[in-house]
Coordinates of C-alpha atoms in Angstrom, one line a residue:
Chain B
M1 CA 3.5 -50.6 -19.3
V2 CA 5.7 -47.9 -20.7
D3 CA 3.9 -44.5 -21.1
W4 CA 5.5 -43.1 -24.3
Q5 CA 5.8 -39.4 -23.5
G6 CA 2.3 -39.5 -22.0
L7 CA 0.8 -40.5 -25.3
S8 CA -0.3 -44.0 -24.8
G9 CA -3.4 -43.0 -22.9
L10 CA -4.5 -41.4 -26.2
L11 CA -3.2 -43.9 -28.7
F12 CA -3.2 -47.2 -26.9
D13 CA -1.6 -50.1 -28.4
M14 CA 0.8 -47.9 -30.4
D15 CA 3.6 -48.1 -27.9
W16 CA 5.8 -50.3 -30.0
L17 CA 5.4 -47.8 -32.9
F18 CA 6.8 -45.0 -30.8
L19 CA 9.6 -47.3 -29.7
V20 CA 10.5 -48.1 -33.3
G21 CA 10.3 -44.4 -34.2
T22 CA 12.4 -43.3 -31.3
A23 CA 15.1 -45.8 -32.1
A24 CA 15.0 -44.8 -35.8
F25 CA 15.3 -41.1 -35.0
S26 CA 18.2 -41.8 -32.6
V27 CA 20.0 -43.7 -35.4
S28 CA 19.5 -40.9 -37.8
G29 CA 21.0 -38.4 -35.3
Y30 CA 23.8 -40.8 -34.6
L31 CA 24.8 -41.2 -38.2
I32 CA 24.8 -37.4 -38.8
G33 CA 26.8 -36.8 -35.6
V34 CA 29.4 -39.3 -36.6
K35 CA 29.5 -38.0 -40.2
K36 CA 30.1 -34.5 -38.9
R37 CA 33.0 -35.8 -36.8
F38 CA 31.5 -34.7 -33.4
D39 CA 32.9 -36.0 -30.2
L40 CA 31.0 -38.5 -28.0
L41 CA 29.0 -35.9 -26.2
G42 CA 28.2 -34.2 -29.6
V43 CA 26.9 -37.4 -31.1
L44 CA 24.8 -38.0 -28.0
I45 CA 23.3 -34.5 -28.1
V46 CA 22.5 -34.7 -31.8
A47 CA 20.9 -38.1 -31.4
L48 CA 18.9 -37.0 -28.3
L49 CA 17.8 -33.8 -30.1
T50 CA 16.6 -35.7 -33.1
A51 CA 14.7 -38.2 -31.0
I52 CA 13.2 -36.0 -28.3
G53 CA 13.3 -32.5 -29.8
G54 CA 9.9 -32.8 -31.5
G55 CA 8.2 -33.8 -28.3
V56 CA 9.9 -31.1 -26.3
I57 CA 8.9 -28.4 -28.8
R58 CA 5.3 -29.8 -28.9
D59 CA 5.1 -29.5 -25.1
I60 CA 6.5 -26.0 -25.1
L61 CA 3.8 -25.0 -27.7
L62 CA 1.1 -26.7 -25.6
N63 CA 2.4 -24.7 -22.6
R64 CA 3.4 -27.5 -20.3
I65 CA 6.7 -28.8 -18.9
P66 CA 8.1 -31.4 -21.3
V67 CA 6.6 -34.8 -20.4
I68 CA 10.1 -36.4 -20.8
F69 CA 11.2 -34.5 -17.7
F70 CA 8.8 -36.6 -15.7
D71 CA 8.8 -39.8 -17.6
A72 CA 12.2 -40.5 -19.2
S73 CA 11.4 -43.9 -20.7
S74 CA 12.3 -42.9 -24.2
V75 CA 15.7 -41.7 -22.9
W76 CA 16.4 -45.4 -22.2
V77 CA 15.4 -46.4 -25.7
I78 CA 17.7 -43.7 -27.1
T79 CA 20.6 -44.7 -24.8
A80 CA 20.2 -48.4 -25.7
T81 CA 20.0 -47.6 -29.4
L82 CA 23.2 -45.5 -29.2
L83 CA 25.0 -48.2 -27.3
V84 CA 24.1 -50.8 -29.8
S85 CA 25.0 -48.5 -32.7
W86 CA 28.3 -47.7 -31.2
A87 CA 29.1 -51.3 -30.2
M88 CA 28.5 -52.5 -33.8
S89 CA 30.1 -49.4 -35.3
L90 CA 26.9 -48.8 -37.2
H91 CA 28.3 -46.1 -39.4
K92 CA 30.9 -48.5 -40.9
V93 CA 28.5 -51.4 -41.6
Y94 CA 25.7 -49.3 -42.8
G95 CA 24.8 -50.6 -46.2
V96 CA 21.8 -50.9 -48.5
G97 CA 20.0 -53.6 -46.5
M98 CA 20.3 -51.6 -43.3
Y99 CA 19.2 -48.4 -45.1
R100 CA 16.0 -50.1 -46.1
V101 CA 15.2 -51.2 -42.6
F102 CA 16.0 -47.7 -41.4
I103 CA 13.6 -46.0 -43.9
V104 CA 10.8 -48.3 -42.7
A105 CA 11.5 -47.6 -39.1
D106 CA 11.9 -43.9 -39.6
S107 CA 8.6 -43.8 -41.6
I108 CA 6.8 -45.6 -38.7
G109 CA 8.1 -42.9 -36.4
L110 CA 7.1 -40.2 -38.7
I111 CA 3.5 -41.3 -39.0
A112 CA 3.1 -42.4 -35.4
F113 CA 4.4 -39.2 -33.9
S114 CA 2.4 -37.0 -36.4
L115 CA -0.8 -38.8 -35.4
A116 CA 0.1 -38.7 -31.7
G117 CA 0.9 -34.9 -31.9
A118 CA -2.3 -34.2 -33.8
E119 CA -4.4 -36.2 -31.3
L120 CA -2.9 -34.2 -28.5
G121 CA -3.6 -30.9 -30.4
I122 CA -7.3 -32.0 -30.8
H123 CA -7.4 -32.8 -27.1
Y124 CA -6.2 -29.3 -26.4
G125 CA -9.0 -27.8 -28.5
L126 CA -6.7 -26.3 -31.2
N127 CA -8.0 -25.3 -34.6
F128 CA -7.2 -27.1 -37.9
F129 CA -3.9 -25.1 -38.3
G130 CA -2.9 -25.8 -34.7
V131 CA -3.5 -29.5 -35.0
L132 CA -1.5 -29.6 -38.3
F133 CA 1.3 -27.6 -36.7
V134 CA 1.6 -29.6 -33.6
G135 CA 1.4 -33.0 -35.4
F136 CA 4.1 -31.8 -37.8
V137 CA 6.3 -30.4 -35.1
T138 CA 6.0 -33.5 -32.9
A139 CA 7.3 -35.7 -35.8
I140 CA 9.7 -33.4 -37.5
G141 CA 10.7 -30.7 -35.0
G142 CA 13.7 -32.7 -33.7
G143 CA 15.1 -33.2 -37.2
I144 CA 14.7 -29.5 -38.0
V145 CA 16.5 -28.4 -34.8
R146 CA 19.3 -31.0 -35.5
D147 CA 19.8 -29.7 -39.0
M148 CA 19.8 -26.1 -37.9
M149 CA 22.3 -27.0 -35.2
V150 CA 24.8 -28.8 -37.5
N151 CA 24.4 -26.1 -40.1
D152 CA 22.5 -28.0 -42.7
V153 CA 19.5 -26.5 -44.3
P154 CA 16.7 -28.6 -42.8
F155 CA 16.0 -31.6 -45.0
I156 CA 12.3 -30.9 -44.9
L157 CA 12.8 -27.8 -47.0
H158 CA 13.9 -29.7 -50.1
K159 CA 13.4 -33.4 -49.7
D160 CA 10.5 -35.4 -51.0
V161 CA 7.1 -35.7 -49.4
Y162 CA 8.3 -36.3 -45.8
G163 CA 6.6 -33.3 -44.3
T164 CA 3.6 -33.4 -46.6
V165 CA 2.6 -36.9 -45.3
S166 CA 3.0 -35.7 -41.7
M167 CA 0.5 -32.8 -42.3
L168 CA -1.8 -35.0 -44.4
V169 CA -2.4 -37.6 -41.6
A170 CA -2.7 -34.8 -39.0
G171 CA -5.2 -33.0 -41.2
L172 CA -7.2 -36.2 -41.9
L173 CA -7.3 -37.0 -38.2
Y174 CA -8.7 -33.5 -37.5
A175 CA -11.3 -34.0 -40.3
A176 CA -12.3 -37.4 -39.1
N177 CA -12.6 -36.1 -35.5
S178 CA -14.8 -33.2 -36.7
L179 CA -17.1 -35.8 -38.4
G180 CA -17.3 -37.7 -35.1
W181 CA -15.1 -40.6 -36.3
K182 CA -12.9 -41.5 -33.4
G183 CA -11.2 -44.4 -31.9
A184 CA -8.5 -46.9 -32.7
A185 CA -9.9 -48.0 -36.1
V186 CA -9.6 -44.4 -37.5
I187 CA -6.1 -44.0 -36.2
W188 CA -4.9 -47.3 -37.5
S189 CA -6.4 -46.6 -40.9
L190 CA -4.6 -43.3 -41.1
F191 CA -1.4 -44.9 -39.9
A192 CA -1.6 -47.5 -42.7
L193 CA -2.5 -44.9 -45.2
G194 CA 0.3 -42.5 -44.2
L195 CA 2.9 -45.3 -44.0
A196 CA 2.0 -46.5 -47.5
I197 CA 2.1 -43.1 -49.1
R198 CA 5.5 -42.3 -47.4
L199 CA 7.1 -45.6 -48.5
I200 CA 5.7 -45.5 -52.0
A201 CA 6.7 -41.9 -52.5
H202 CA 10.2 -42.7 -51.2
W203 CA 10.8 -45.7 -53.4
R204 CA 9.4 -43.9 -56.5
D205 CA 11.5 -40.9 -55.5
F206 CA 8.5 -38.7 -55.9
R207 CA 9.2 -35.0 -55.2
L208 CA 7.1 -31.9 -54.7
P209 CA 7.6 -29.5 -57.6
Q210 CA 9.6 -26.4 -57.1
V211 CA 8.0 -23.0 -57.5
Chain H
M1 CA -14.3 -8.4 -37.2
V2 CA -11.0 -10.3 -37.6
D3 CA -9.1 -10.5 -34.3
W4 CA -5.4 -10.3 -35.4
Q5 CA -3.7 -12.8 -33.2
G6 CA -5.7 -11.5 -30.2
L7 CA -4.2 -8.1 -30.5
S8 CA -7.0 -6.0 -31.8
G9 CA -8.5 -5.7 -28.4
L10 CA -5.4 -3.8 -27.4
L11 CA -4.7 -1.9 -30.6
F12 CA -8.2 -1.3 -32.1
D13 CA -8.3 0.1 -35.6
M14 CA -4.9 -1.3 -36.4
D15 CA -6.3 -4.4 -38.0
W16 CA -5.4 -3.4 -41.6
L17 CA -1.8 -2.7 -40.5
F18 CA -1.4 -6.3 -39.2
L19 CA -2.9 -7.5 -42.5
V20 CA -0.4 -5.5 -44.5
G21 CA 2.5 -6.5 -42.3
T22 CA 1.5 -10.2 -42.4
A23 CA 1.2 -10.1 -46.2
A24 CA 4.6 -8.4 -46.5
F25 CA 6.3 -10.9 -44.2
S26 CA 4.8 -13.8 -46.2
V27 CA 6.2 -12.3 -49.4
S28 CA 9.6 -11.9 -47.9
G29 CA 9.5 -15.5 -46.9
Y30 CA 8.2 -16.6 -50.3
L31 CA 11.0 -14.7 -52.1
I32 CA 13.7 -16.3 -50.0
G33 CA 12.2 -19.8 -50.3
V34 CA 12.1 -19.5 -54.0
K35 CA 15.6 -18.1 -54.2
K36 CA 16.9 -21.0 -52.2
R37 CA 15.1 -23.4 -54.6
F38 CA 13.0 -25.1 -51.9
D39 CA 10.1 -27.2 -53.0
L40 CA 6.5 -26.1 -52.6
L41 CA 6.2 -27.3 -48.9
G42 CA 9.6 -25.6 -48.2
V43 CA 8.4 -22.3 -49.6
L44 CA 5.2 -22.6 -47.6
I45 CA 7.1 -23.4 -44.4
V46 CA 9.5 -20.5 -44.8
A47 CA 6.8 -18.0 -45.6
L48 CA 4.7 -19.2 -42.7
L49 CA 7.6 -19.1 -40.3
T50 CA 8.5 -15.5 -41.4
A51 CA 4.9 -14.3 -40.9
I52 CA 3.8 -16.1 -37.8
G53 CA 7.1 -17.1 -36.1
G54 CA 7.4 -13.8 -34.2
G55 CA 3.9 -14.2 -32.7
V56 CA 4.5 -17.8 -31.8
I57 CA 7.8 -17.0 -30.0
R58 CA 6.1 -14.1 -28.2
D59 CA 3.3 -16.4 -27.0
I60 CA 5.9 -19.0 -25.8
L61 CA 7.7 -16.3 -23.9
L62 CA 4.4 -15.0 -22.4
N63 CA 3.7 -18.6 -21.3
R64 CA 0.5 -19.2 -23.3
I65 CA -0.5 -21.5 -26.1
P66 CA 0.1 -19.6 -29.4
V67 CA -3.0 -17.5 -30.2
I68 CA -2.8 -18.6 -33.8
F69 CA -3.7 -22.1 -32.7
F70 CA -7.1 -20.8 -31.7
D71 CA -7.6 -18.0 -34.2
A72 CA -6.0 -18.8 -37.5
S73 CA -7.2 -15.7 -39.4
S74 CA -3.7 -14.6 -40.3
V75 CA -3.1 -18.1 -41.9
W76 CA -5.7 -17.2 -44.4
V77 CA -3.9 -13.9 -45.2
I78 CA -0.7 -15.8 -45.6
T79 CA -2.3 -18.5 -47.8
A80 CA -3.9 -15.9 -50.0
T81 CA -0.7 -13.9 -50.3
L82 CA 1.2 -17.0 -51.3
L83 CA -1.4 -18.1 -53.9
V84 CA -1.3 -14.6 -55.5
S85 CA 2.5 -14.6 -55.4
W86 CA 2.6 -18.0 -57.0
A87 CA -0.1 -17.2 -59.6
M88 CA 1.7 -14.1 -60.8
S89 CA 5.2 -15.7 -60.5
L90 CA 6.1 -12.8 -58.2
H91 CA 9.8 -13.8 -58.1
K92 CA 10.0 -13.2 -61.9
V93 CA 8.2 -9.9 -62.1
Y94 CA 9.8 -8.5 -59.0
G95 CA 11.3 -5.2 -59.9
V96 CA 12.2 -1.8 -58.5
G97 CA 8.6 -0.5 -58.3
M98 CA 7.4 -3.7 -56.5
Y99 CA 10.5 -3.5 -54.2
R100 CA 9.4 0.0 -53.1
V101 CA 5.9 -1.2 -52.3
F102 CA 7.4 -4.1 -50.4
I103 CA 9.6 -2.0 -48.2
V104 CA 6.7 0.2 -47.2
A105 CA 4.5 -2.8 -46.4
D106 CA 7.3 -4.5 -44.5
S107 CA 8.0 -1.4 -42.5
I108 CA 4.3 -1.1 -41.6
G109 CA 4.5 -4.7 -40.3
L110 CA 7.7 -4.0 -38.4
I111 CA 6.3 -1.0 -36.5
A112 CA 2.8 -2.4 -36.0
F113 CA 4.0 -5.7 -34.6
S114 CA 6.6 -4.1 -32.4
L115 CA 4.0 -1.8 -30.9
A116 CA 1.5 -4.6 -30.5
G117 CA 4.1 -6.9 -28.8
A118 CA 5.2 -4.1 -26.5
E119 CA 1.6 -3.3 -25.6
L120 CA 1.1 -7.0 -24.7
G121 CA 4.3 -7.0 -22.6
I122 CA 3.1 -3.9 -20.7
H123 CA -0.2 -5.7 -20.2
Y124 CA 1.6 -8.7 -18.7
G125 CA 3.5 -6.4 -16.3
L126 CA 7.0 -6.9 -17.7
N127 CA 9.8 -4.6 -17.0
F128 CA 11.4 -2.2 -19.5
F129 CA 13.8 -4.9 -20.8
G130 CA 10.9 -7.4 -21.1
V131 CA 8.7 -5.0 -23.1
L132 CA 11.6 -4.2 -25.4
F133 CA 12.4 -7.9 -25.9
V134 CA 8.8 -9.0 -26.5
G135 CA 8.2 -6.1 -28.9
F136 CA 11.4 -6.9 -30.8
V137 CA 10.6 -10.6 -30.9
T138 CA 7.0 -10.2 -32.1
A139 CA 8.2 -8.1 -35.1
I140 CA 11.5 -9.7 -35.9
G141 CA 11.5 -13.2 -34.4
G142 CA 10.0 -14.8 -37.5
G143 CA 12.7 -13.4 -39.7
I144 CA 15.4 -14.5 -37.4
V145 CA 14.2 -18.1 -37.2
R146 CA 13.8 -18.1 -41.0
D147 CA 17.3 -16.9 -41.5
M148 CA 18.7 -19.4 -39.0
M149 CA 16.8 -22.2 -40.8
V150 CA 18.0 -21.4 -44.3
N151 CA 21.5 -20.9 -43.0
D152 CA 21.8 -17.2 -43.5
V153 CA 23.3 -15.1 -40.7
P154 CA 20.1 -13.3 -39.5
F155 CA 19.8 -10.0 -41.4
I156 CA 19.2 -8.2 -38.2
L157 CA 22.8 -8.7 -37.1
H158 CA 24.3 -6.6 -40.0
K159 CA 21.6 -4.7 -41.8
D160 CA 20.7 -1.0 -41.2
V161 CA 18.5 0.2 -38.4
Y162 CA 15.7 -2.3 -38.8
G163 CA 15.9 -3.8 -35.2
T164 CA 16.8 -0.5 -33.6
V165 CA 13.5 1.1 -34.7
S166 CA 11.6 -1.8 -33.3
M167 CA 13.2 -1.4 -29.9
L168 CA 12.9 2.4 -30.1
V169 CA 9.1 2.4 -30.5
A170 CA 8.7 -0.4 -27.9
G171 CA 10.8 1.6 -25.5
L172 CA 9.0 4.8 -26.1
L173 CA 5.6 3.0 -25.6
Y174 CA 6.9 1.8 -22.3
A175 CA 8.1 5.2 -21.3
A176 CA 4.8 6.9 -22.4
N177 CA 2.9 4.3 -20.4
S178 CA 5.0 4.9 -17.3
L179 CA 4.1 8.6 -17.6
G180 CA 0.4 7.8 -17.8
W181 CA 0.1 8.6 -21.5
K182 CA -2.1 5.9 -23.0
G183 CA -4.6 5.4 -25.7
A184 CA -4.8 5.4 -29.5
A185 CA -3.2 8.8 -29.9
V186 CA 0.0 7.7 -28.3
I187 CA 0.2 4.5 -30.3
W188 CA -0.6 6.3 -33.6
S189 CA 2.0 8.9 -32.9
L190 CA 4.6 6.3 -32.2
F191 CA 3.5 4.4 -35.3
A192 CA 4.0 7.4 -37.5
L193 CA 7.4 8.2 -35.9
G194 CA 8.7 4.7 -36.2
L195 CA 7.6 4.4 -39.8
A196 CA 9.1 7.7 -40.7
I197 CA 12.5 6.8 -39.1
R198 CA 12.5 3.4 -40.7
L199 CA 11.8 4.6 -44.2
I200 CA 14.1 7.6 -44.1
A201 CA 16.9 5.4 -42.7
H202 CA 16.3 2.9 -45.4
W203 CA 16.3 5.4 -48.3
R204 CA 19.4 7.2 -47.0
D205 CA 21.0 3.8 -46.4
F206 CA 21.9 4.8 -42.9
R207 CA 23.7 2.1 -41.0
L208 CA 24.7 1.5 -37.4
P209 CA 28.5 1.8 -37.0
Q210 CA 30.5 -1.4 -36.5
V211 CA 32.5 -1.8 -33.2
Chain X
M1 CA 20.6 -7.4 -2.5
V2 CA 20.5 -8.4 -6.2
D3 CA 18.4 -11.4 -7.0
W4 CA 20.2 -13.1 -9.8
Q5 CA 17.5 -14.3 -12.1
G6 CA 15.5 -15.5 -9.1
L7 CA 18.2 -18.0 -8.2
S8 CA 19.7 -16.5 -5.0
G9 CA 16.9 -17.8 -2.9
L10 CA 18.1 -21.2 -3.8
L11 CA 21.8 -20.7 -4.0
F12 CA 22.5 -18.0 -1.4
D13 CA 25.9 -16.5 -1.3
M14 CA 26.6 -17.4 -4.9
D15 CA 25.5 -14.0 -6.2
W16 CA 29.0 -12.9 -7.2
L17 CA 29.5 -16.1 -9.1
F18 CA 26.5 -15.4 -11.3
L19 CA 27.8 -11.9 -11.8
V20 CA 31.2 -13.1 -12.9
G21 CA 29.6 -15.7 -15.1
T22 CA 27.2 -13.2 -16.7
A23 CA 30.1 -10.8 -17.4
A24 CA 32.2 -13.6 -18.9
F25 CA 29.3 -14.8 -21.2
S26 CA 28.8 -11.2 -22.3
V27 CA 32.5 -10.9 -23.2
S28 CA 32.4 -14.1 -25.2
G29 CA 29.4 -12.9 -27.1
Y30 CA 31.0 -9.5 -27.7
L31 CA 34.2 -11.0 -29.1
I32 CA 32.3 -13.2 -31.5
G33 CA 30.0 -10.4 -32.6
V34 CA 33.0 -8.1 -33.3
K35 CA 34.9 -10.9 -35.1
K36 CA 31.9 -11.5 -37.4
R37 CA 31.8 -7.7 -38.1
F38 CA 28.2 -7.2 -36.9
D39 CA 27.0 -3.6 -36.3
L40 CA 26.5 -2.2 -32.8
L41 CA 23.0 -3.7 -32.4
G42 CA 24.2 -7.1 -33.7
V43 CA 27.0 -7.2 -31.1
L44 CA 24.6 -6.3 -28.4
I45 CA 22.1 -9.0 -29.5
V46 CA 24.8 -11.6 -29.7
A47 CA 26.2 -10.7 -26.3
L48 CA 22.7 -10.6 -24.7
L49 CA 21.8 -13.9 -26.2
T50 CA 25.0 -15.6 -24.9
A51 CA 24.5 -14.2 -21.4
I52 CA 20.7 -14.6 -20.9
G53 CA 19.7 -17.1 -23.6
G54 CA 20.3 -20.1 -21.3
G55 CA 18.1 -18.6 -18.5
V56 CA 15.3 -17.8 -21.0
I57 CA 15.3 -21.3 -22.5
R58 CA 15.3 -22.7 -18.9
D59 CA 12.3 -20.7 -18.0
I60 CA 10.5 -21.7 -21.2
L61 CA 11.1 -25.3 -20.4
L62 CA 9.9 -24.8 -16.8
N63 CA 6.8 -23.2 -18.2
R64 CA 7.1 -19.8 -16.7
I65 CA 7.6 -16.3 -18.1
P66 CA 11.4 -15.6 -18.2
V67 CA 12.5 -14.2 -14.8
I68 CA 14.6 -11.6 -16.5
F69 CA 11.4 -9.9 -17.8
F70 CA 10.6 -9.1 -14.1
D71 CA 14.1 -8.7 -12.7
A72 CA 16.5 -7.3 -15.2
S73 CA 19.5 -6.9 -12.9
S74 CA 21.7 -9.1 -15.1
V75 CA 20.9 -6.8 -18.0
W76 CA 22.7 -4.1 -16.1
V77 CA 25.8 -6.3 -15.7
I78 CA 25.7 -7.2 -19.4
T79 CA 25.4 -3.5 -20.4
A80 CA 28.2 -2.4 -18.1
T81 CA 30.4 -5.3 -19.4
L82 CA 29.7 -4.3 -23.0
L83 CA 30.4 -0.6 -22.3
V84 CA 33.7 -1.4 -20.6
S85 CA 34.6 -3.8 -23.4
W86 CA 33.8 -1.2 -26.0
A87 CA 35.5 1.6 -24.2
M88 CA 38.8 -0.3 -23.9
S89 CA 38.4 -1.9 -27.4
L90 CA 38.7 -5.3 -25.8
H91 CA 39.0 -7.1 -29.1
K92 CA 42.2 -5.2 -29.9
V93 CA 43.9 -5.6 -26.5
Y94 CA 42.8 -9.2 -26.0
G95 CA 46.0 -11.2 -25.4
V96 CA 47.1 -14.3 -23.5
G97 CA 46.8 -12.8 -20.0
M98 CA 43.3 -11.7 -20.7
Y99 CA 42.4 -15.0 -22.2
R100 CA 43.4 -16.8 -19.0
V101 CA 41.2 -14.5 -16.9
F102 CA 38.4 -15.0 -19.4
I103 CA 38.6 -18.8 -19.2
V104 CA 38.4 -18.7 -15.4
A105 CA 35.5 -16.3 -15.4
D106 CA 33.7 -18.4 -18.1
S107 CA 34.3 -21.6 -16.2
I108 CA 32.9 -20.0 -13.0
G109 CA 29.8 -19.1 -15.0
L110 CA 29.6 -22.6 -16.5
I111 CA 29.5 -24.4 -13.2
A112 CA 27.4 -21.8 -11.3
F113 CA 24.7 -21.7 -13.9
S114 CA 24.7 -25.5 -14.3
L115 CA 24.3 -26.0 -10.5
A116 CA 21.6 -23.2 -10.3
G117 CA 19.7 -24.8 -13.2
A118 CA 19.9 -28.2 -11.7
E119 CA 18.8 -26.9 -8.3
L120 CA 15.8 -25.4 -10.0
G121 CA 15.0 -28.6 -11.9
I122 CA 15.1 -30.5 -8.6
H123 CA 12.8 -27.9 -7.1
Y124 CA 10.3 -28.5 -9.9
G125 CA 10.3 -32.2 -9.3
L126 CA 12.0 -33.2 -12.6
N127 CA 13.5 -36.6 -13.0
F128 CA 17.3 -37.2 -13.4
F129 CA 17.2 -36.6 -17.2
G130 CA 15.2 -33.4 -16.7
V131 CA 17.6 -32.1 -14.0
L132 CA 20.6 -32.8 -16.3
F133 CA 18.9 -31.2 -19.3
V134 CA 17.8 -28.0 -17.4
G135 CA 21.2 -27.6 -15.7
F136 CA 22.9 -28.0 -19.1
V137 CA 20.6 -25.7 -20.9
T138 CA 20.9 -23.0 -18.2
A139 CA 24.6 -22.9 -18.6
I140 CA 25.1 -23.6 -22.3
G141 CA 21.8 -22.8 -24.0
G142 CA 22.9 -19.2 -24.6
G143 CA 26.1 -20.2 -26.3
I144 CA 24.3 -22.8 -28.5
V145 CA 21.7 -20.3 -29.7
R146 CA 24.4 -17.8 -30.4
D147 CA 26.4 -20.3 -32.4
M148 CA 23.4 -21.4 -34.4
M149 CA 22.5 -17.8 -35.1
V150 CA 26.0 -16.8 -36.4
N151 CA 26.1 -20.0 -38.4
D152 CA 28.8 -21.8 -36.5
V153 CA 28.3 -25.4 -35.5
P154 CA 27.8 -25.1 -31.8
F155 CA 31.1 -25.3 -30.0
I156 CA 29.7 -27.8 -27.6
L157 CA 29.5 -30.4 -30.3
H158 CA 33.2 -30.7 -30.9
K159 CA 35.1 -28.8 -28.2
D160 CA 36.6 -30.5 -25.1
V161 CA 34.7 -31.4 -22.0
Y162 CA 32.8 -28.1 -21.6
G163 CA 29.3 -29.7 -21.7
T164 CA 30.3 -32.9 -19.9
V165 CA 31.3 -31.0 -16.8
S166 CA 28.0 -29.2 -16.8
M167 CA 26.1 -32.5 -16.9
L168 CA 28.4 -34.0 -14.3
V169 CA 27.8 -31.4 -11.6
A170 CA 24.1 -31.4 -12.4
G171 CA 23.9 -35.2 -12.2
L172 CA 25.9 -35.2 -8.9
L173 CA 23.6 -32.6 -7.4
Y174 CA 20.6 -34.8 -8.3
A175 CA 22.3 -37.8 -6.8
A176 CA 23.3 -35.9 -3.6
N177 CA 19.8 -34.6 -3.3
S178 CA 18.3 -38.1 -3.6
L179 CA 20.6 -39.2 -0.8
G180 CA 19.3 -36.4 1.4
W181 CA 22.5 -34.4 1.1
K182 CA 21.4 -30.8 0.7
G183 CA 22.6 -27.3 1.6
A184 CA 25.4 -24.9 0.9
A185 CA 28.2 -27.4 1.7
V186 CA 27.1 -29.8 -1.0
I187 CA 26.7 -27.1 -3.6
W188 CA 30.1 -25.5 -2.8
S189 CA 31.8 -28.9 -2.9
L190 CA 30.3 -29.6 -6.3
F191 CA 31.2 -26.1 -7.5
A192 CA 34.9 -26.6 -6.5
L193 CA 35.0 -30.0 -8.1
G194 CA 33.4 -28.9 -11.3
L195 CA 35.6 -25.8 -11.6
A196 CA 38.7 -27.9 -11.0
I197 CA 37.8 -30.5 -13.6
R198 CA 37.0 -27.8 -16.2
L199 CA 40.2 -25.9 -15.7
I200 CA 42.4 -28.9 -15.6
A201 CA 40.7 -30.4 -18.7
H202 CA 41.1 -27.1 -20.5
W203 CA 44.8 -26.6 -19.7
R204 CA 45.7 -30.2 -20.5
D205 CA 43.6 -29.8 -23.7
F206 CA 41.7 -33.0 -22.9
R207 CA 39.1 -34.0 -25.4
L208 CA 36.4 -36.5 -25.6
P209 CA 37.1 -39.2 -28.1
Q210 CA 35.3 -39.2 -31.4
V211 CA 33.1 -42.2 -32.3

């Protein structure tokens, strides 16, 4: 059984969600790397950063050596995703249908990693703010670093409710935990809720107001 | 008694300085976020990063979980500052008088956080360079990350003596400590010195020469 | 005997290589800082970041306080390099001959720091991916942060085989170590191999293909 970045002990049965999320994050890095006309290594770095950056930053914040340095199973998922993307020239055949699949996969990753990060934060005894922060960073940190690196203003700063949903499920997990509600049922409920909000918000193009 | 990011044990009686500094850093993040036309979450993230980024980087460097994940009191200050800024549409009423208040508040934060960071570095047994680095990062790290994120070249790289003063007070604190001069009197003297230099340099528009 | 960022215990006799590499990284930071018209402090920060950034990120990833905060010997090398660069107005007299010297010195730093980082990763029991990552980050992390800070897309994402060579020697060191081949002979062989590949690739202007 694959131990996704050491999280499966906490969130059992969610392995395939992390797999889907990791693959989606790799694809999003791949597409940006190709669009920016980086060379092979550049595309690889950007895709890797997107997919593992959040987990690495989470581990730095939690004061431990990145789990991926001891269990590299997600590196294999990323490598396989990149090979397939490259073999099928994904950036050329990328159309509306594929975009829809990508959004669903990416949203699965967003919610699964937010919940996993928040769970870990609770496990470390962090306060509400810390749990929110760690959940958010686990899910979105890789994308932020990628955007900073390729000189885009991070998408999270001006793009729909992506980050809000991440914080929402992390915050709700903290609240549930404080009330003594724990276990798989709580996590799966929050997962379903978060995924629904994210997808509905995306398709209705809901945006947060500007100040 | 509020324990400002775990620092008040070291720098007693300076609590209100950290409060003023945190509020000023939040405002500077708020103004930049609004100017860049980010959405609500974006403005919140930018303001938070500016105000707490330095402390988080300091804690990462000192190899401990960020203090703010256990004591979130400064998050309340940031939230309150943002609510007030938003309620009064600060970015619209921001004029010369308010700018002057802001500069003083921001300078108080600059010097107080530099000294607090340096004090912590000394406490950890770092060398001169380490104390300088940690003092500097505590005060200015948040602003640098914010500027990198919103795609500005960090202000510190080409804007008056801001960073120099931070290093100066940190270095003097290290020197004083080496000479056996410790206690509140030393810190308050350096605080007054640093604040004076910063404000005079600002109003006389003194700049470091270019190479 | 100078203990280069705590590495000489692992890589004895390579001290002068780290010295050459540190000086070269400082010069590359200096030239970029001057070109971007930063003030004195800005140039100093950019040069420092380039030269020590990789080691600091490496230590953060390995969950320890940066070695440079306890042994600042490389700060002296950086300071001396900057003073000499400034005294001779390096950016004005910088021509083809000097560029060639710089490329050799920079390549020595690239390979030496990659090997030292990889050696440290092996020492910490990291897996193949971790060793690659830490070797890469030790050598190139400073340059990446510098480029992100001054708003350039990191050179590593679209510039010849620089990063590939770093990963190659780190990966080979891991492989050699797994086979039980250890000691100075292995490291020196890999050093010579890496340096040769880097220099040949540079002068033939070999580039990785784009996707």
